[in-house]
Amino acid sequence: MKDLHDRVALVTGASRGLGRYMARELAARGAHVVINHRVEETRPLAEQTLQLIESDGGQGTIIRADVTVPAEVTAMVNQVYKSLRRIDILVNNAGATRDDFFLMMRPESWHALMEVHLDAVYTCSKAVIRRMCAAKQGVIINIGSGSALVAMPGQVNYSATKAGLLGFTRSLAREVADKNVRVMHIAPGFFKSDMTELLTQEFIDETYEATPLGRWGLPEELADIVAFLASDDASYLTGQSIVVDGGRGAIEADVGFWTSRA
């Protein structure tokens, strides 16, 4: 289904992991996808993402920029507008973890997540929002986390910044709705990605037990939701959070399960 043809989508952190799946799905539906990666060392991974997109018959462009550096974000967005003339879809996907119990959490672990989960989203959104409003068309999709809704010990910094992202989404959505710009939030539960590769099998099995659907999500399932929200099929959706966690956050037993591990 080519429902995003003639649109340009910028996906931050798209060189690997869930961002790569999002980029591929958006391209498969017709968008020209700008694949953002952070440092030169990740260029080969970004090239793999582009190769996958092109093998599916899609189109993409690679641009390196550290989204925590405002000057690099400005340069990236200006480059996109110069070459492609537009940005219709922004997916704020870049993320990181610095897990530690709060009593041992160092200030740099707090500030690092503030930079990537909040400051970078502010900077990237700020860079595109005025043009989106002028064009009376645009979609910003912020990738949050179920950890903003269900308490996870050892993730005060992660949960706080992801919860802040939800507030950012709702407030900005109210401000730009009359310009036909939509702002959405997705709160994924457990999905296999680069960020979950270090988890033990014991922990994975326990999360299966605590999830009503009894499994982790597939990256393709999350990418499908991103593509749907970016499309005109979701034209009456804005300021909402889509929780994609297999039902984990919907049951009271889950709260007890995680609290008991603290």
Coordinates of C-alpha atoms in Angstrom, one line a residue:
M1 CA 0.0 0.0 0.0
K2 CA 1.6 3.3 -1.2
D3 CA -0.4 5.6 1.1
L4 CA 2.6 7.9 1.9
H5 CA 3.7 8.6 -1.6
D6 CA 5.2 12.1 -2.2
R7 CA 5.9 12.5 1.5
V8 CA 9.2 12.9 3.2
A9 CA 9.8 11.3 6.6
L10 CA 12.7 12.0 8.9
V11 CA 13.4 9.2 11.4
T12 CA 16.0 9.9 14.1
G13 CA 18.1 6.9 15.3
A14 CA 17.1 5.0 12.1
S15 CA 20.4 3.2 11.5
R16 CA 19.5 0.1 13.5
G17 CA 17.0 -1.4 15.9
L18 CA 13.4 -0.3 16.0
G19 CA 14.2 2.8 14.1
R20 CA 15.3 0.8 11.1
Y21 CA 12.0 -1.1 11.0
M22 CA 10.1 2.2 11.2
A23 CA 12.1 3.6 8.3
R24 CA 11.6 0.6 6.2
E25 CA 7.8 0.5 6.7
L26 CA 7.4 4.2 6.0
A27 CA 9.5 3.8 2.8
A28 CA 7.5 0.7 1.8
R29 CA 4.3 2.8 2.0
G30 CA 5.8 5.4 -0.4
A31 CA 7.6 7.9 1.7
H32 CA 11.1 9.1 1.0
V33 CA 12.8 8.4 4.3
V34 CA 15.7 10.4 5.7
I35 CA 17.8 8.0 7.8
N36 CA 19.4 9.9 10.7
H37 CA 22.4 8.4 12.5
R38 CA 24.5 10.0 15.2
V39 CA 28.2 9.4 14.5
E40 CA 30.4 8.4 11.6
E41 CA 31.0 5.0 13.2
T42 CA 27.3 4.1 12.6
R43 CA 27.4 5.1 8.9
P44 CA 27.7 1.4 7.8
L45 CA 24.6 0.6 9.8
A46 CA 22.7 3.5 8.2
E47 CA 23.8 2.2 4.8
Q48 CA 22.4 -1.2 5.6
T49 CA 19.1 0.5 6.4
L50 CA 19.2 2.3 3.1
Q51 CA 20.0 -1.0 1.2
L52 CA 17.1 -2.7 2.8
I53 CA 14.8 0.2 1.9
E54 CA 16.0 0.2 -1.7
S55 CA 15.7 -3.6 -2.0
D56 CA 12.0 -3.2 -1.0
G57 CA 11.6 -0.7 -3.8
G58 CA 11.7 2.4 -1.6
Q59 CA 13.8 5.6 -1.5
G60 CA 15.9 7.0 1.3
T61 CA 18.7 9.5 2.2
I62 CA 21.3 9.2 4.9
I63 CA 22.2 12.2 7.0
R64 CA 24.5 12.2 10.0
A65 CA 23.5 14.4 12.9
D66 CA 23.7 14.2 16.7
V67 CA 20.2 15.2 17.7
T68 CA 21.5 16.4 21.1
V69 CA 23.5 19.1 19.3
P70 CA 21.1 21.9 18.1
A71 CA 23.5 23.1 15.4
E72 CA 23.7 19.7 13.8
V73 CA 19.9 19.3 13.9
T74 CA 19.5 22.7 12.2
A75 CA 22.0 21.7 9.5
M76 CA 20.3 18.3 8.9
V77 CA 16.8 19.9 8.6
N78 CA 18.1 22.6 6.3
Q79 CA 19.8 20.0 4.1
V80 CA 16.5 18.0 3.8
Y81 CA 14.6 21.1 2.8
K82 CA 17.2 22.1 0.3
S83 CA 17.3 18.7 -1.4
L84 CA 13.8 17.3 -0.9
R85 CA 11.8 20.6 -0.3
R86 CA 9.8 19.3 2.6
I87 CA 9.4 17.3 5.8
D88 CA 5.9 15.8 6.3
I89 CA 6.7 13.3 9.0
L90 CA 9.1 13.5 11.9
V91 CA 9.6 10.4 14.0
N92 CA 11.5 11.2 17.2
N93 CA 12.9 7.7 17.9
A94 CA 16.5 8.2 19.1
G95 CA 16.8 6.9 22.6
A96 CA 19.2 5.6 25.2
T97 CA 19.3 4.0 28.6
R98 CA 21.5 4.6 31.7
D99 CA 19.9 2.3 34.2
D100 CA 20.9 2.4 37.9
F101 CA 19.2 2.7 41.2
F102 CA 18.5 6.3 42.2
L103 CA 20.8 6.3 45.2
M104 CA 23.7 5.4 43.0
M105 CA 22.7 7.3 39.9
R106 CA 25.3 9.8 38.8
P107 CA 24.3 13.3 37.5
E108 CA 25.6 12.5 34.0
S109 CA 23.3 9.5 33.7
W110 CA 20.3 11.8 34.5
H111 CA 21.4 14.6 32.1
A112 CA 22.3 12.2 29.3
L113 CA 18.7 11.0 29.1
M114 CA 17.3 14.5 29.5
E115 CA 19.3 15.4 26.4
V116 CA 18.3 12.6 24.2
H117 CA 14.7 12.1 25.3
L118 CA 13.6 15.7 25.9
D119 CA 16.1 18.2 24.7
A120 CA 16.6 16.4 21.3
V121 CA 12.8 16.1 20.8
Y122 CA 12.4 19.8 21.5
T123 CA 15.2 20.7 19.1
C124 CA 14.1 18.4 16.2
S125 CA 10.4 19.4 16.6
K126 CA 11.3 23.1 16.8
A127 CA 13.3 22.7 13.6
V128 CA 10.3 21.5 11.5
I129 CA 7.2 22.8 13.2
R130 CA 7.1 26.3 11.7
R131 CA 7.3 24.9 8.2
M132 CA 4.7 22.2 8.9
C133 CA 2.3 24.9 10.2
A134 CA 2.9 27.0 7.2
A135 CA 2.2 24.1 4.9
K136 CA -0.9 23.2 7.0
Q137 CA 0.3 19.6 7.0
G138 CA 2.6 17.5 9.2
V139 CA 2.9 14.7 11.7
I140 CA 5.3 14.4 14.6
I141 CA 5.4 11.0 16.3
N142 CA 7.3 10.7 19.6
I143 CA 8.5 7.2 20.6
G144 CA 8.1 7.0 24.4
S145 CA 8.0 3.9 26.6
G146 CA 5.7 1.8 28.7
S147 CA 8.1 2.6 31.5
A148 CA 6.5 6.1 31.7
L149 CA 3.3 4.3 32.8
V150 CA 4.4 1.2 34.7
A151 CA 7.1 1.7 37.4
M152 CA 10.4 0.1 36.7
P153 CA 13.0 0.1 39.5
G154 CA 16.4 1.3 38.4
Q155 CA 14.9 3.6 35.7
V156 CA 14.1 6.9 37.5
N157 CA 15.9 8.8 34.7
Y158 CA 14.4 6.8 31.9
S159 CA 10.8 6.8 33.2
A160 CA 10.9 10.5 34.1
T161 CA 12.1 11.6 30.7
K162 CA 9.7 9.3 28.9
A163 CA 6.8 10.6 31.0
G164 CA 7.9 14.1 30.1
L165 CA 7.7 13.2 26.5
L166 CA 4.0 12.3 26.9
G167 CA 3.3 15.8 28.4
F168 CA 5.3 17.4 25.6
T169 CA 3.2 15.5 23.0
R170 CA -0.2 16.5 24.5
S171 CA 0.6 20.2 24.9
L172 CA 2.2 20.6 21.5
A173 CA -0.7 18.8 19.9
R174 CA -3.1 21.4 21.3
E175 CA -1.0 24.3 20.1
V176 CA -0.7 23.2 16.4
A177 CA -4.0 21.3 15.8
D178 CA -5.6 24.3 14.1
K179 CA -2.7 24.3 11.6
N180 CA -3.5 20.6 10.7
V181 CA -0.3 19.4 12.3
R182 CA -0.8 16.3 14.4
V183 CA 1.5 15.2 17.3
M184 CA 1.3 11.6 18.5
H185 CA 2.9 9.5 21.2
I186 CA 3.6 5.8 21.2
A187 CA 4.4 3.9 24.4
P188 CA 5.9 0.6 23.5
G189 CA 6.3 -2.3 25.9
F190 CA 8.9 -4.9 25.4
F191 CA 10.2 -5.2 21.8
K192 CA 13.3 -7.0 20.7
S193 CA 15.9 -4.3 19.9
D194 CA 19.5 -3.2 20.5
M195 CA 18.5 -1.9 23.9
T196 CA 17.1 -5.3 25.1
E197 CA 19.9 -7.6 23.9
L198 CA 21.7 -7.5 27.3
L199 CA 18.7 -8.7 29.3
T200 CA 18.9 -12.2 30.7
Q201 CA 16.6 -15.0 29.6
E202 CA 15.2 -15.3 33.1
F203 CA 14.1 -11.7 33.0
I204 CA 12.6 -12.1 29.5
D205 CA 10.7 -15.2 30.7
E206 CA 9.3 -13.2 33.6
T207 CA 8.1 -10.4 31.3
Y208 CA 6.3 -13.0 29.2
E209 CA 4.5 -14.1 32.3
A210 CA 3.5 -10.6 33.2
T211 CA 2.2 -9.8 29.6
P212 CA -1.4 -10.9 28.9
L213 CA -0.4 -11.8 25.3
G214 CA 2.4 -13.9 26.6
R215 CA 5.2 -12.5 24.4
W216 CA 7.2 -9.5 23.3
G217 CA 6.1 -7.4 20.4
L218 CA 7.6 -7.8 16.9
P219 CA 9.4 -4.8 15.6
E220 CA 7.2 -5.0 12.5
E221 CA 4.1 -4.5 14.6
L222 CA 5.5 -1.3 16.1
A223 CA 6.5 -0.1 12.6
D224 CA 3.0 -0.7 11.3
I225 CA 1.5 1.6 14.0
V226 CA 4.0 4.3 13.2
A227 CA 3.1 4.2 9.5
F228 CA -0.6 4.2 10.3
L229 CA -0.3 7.3 12.6
A230 CA 1.8 9.0 9.9
S231 CA -0.9 8.4 7.2
D232 CA -4.1 10.1 6.4
D233 CA -6.0 7.1 7.8
A234 CA -5.2 8.6 11.3
S235 CA -6.1 12.1 10.3
Y236 CA -8.5 12.5 13.2
L237 CA -5.9 11.4 15.8
T238 CA -3.8 13.9 17.7
G239 CA -2.5 14.4 21.2
Q240 CA -3.0 10.7 22.0
S241 CA -0.7 8.0 23.4
I242 CA -0.9 4.6 21.8
V243 CA 0.2 2.0 24.3
V244 CA 1.6 -1.0 22.5
D245 CA 2.6 -3.5 25.3
G246 CA 0.6 -6.7 24.8
G247 CA -1.8 -5.6 27.7
R248 CA 1.0 -5.4 30.2
G249 CA 0.1 -2.0 31.6
A250 CA -3.7 -2.8 31.7
I251 CA -3.7 -5.3 34.5
E252 CA -3.3 -4.5 38.2
A253 CA -1.2 -7.7 38.7
D254 CA 1.5 -6.1 36.6
V255 CA 2.0 -3.3 39.1
G256 CA 2.4 -5.8 41.9
F257 CA 4.8 -7.9 39.8
W258 CA 7.2 -5.0 39.2
T259 CA 6.9 -3.6 42.7
S260 CA 7.8 -6.9 44.2
R261 CA 11.1 -6.7 42.3
A262 CA 12.1 -3.4 43.8

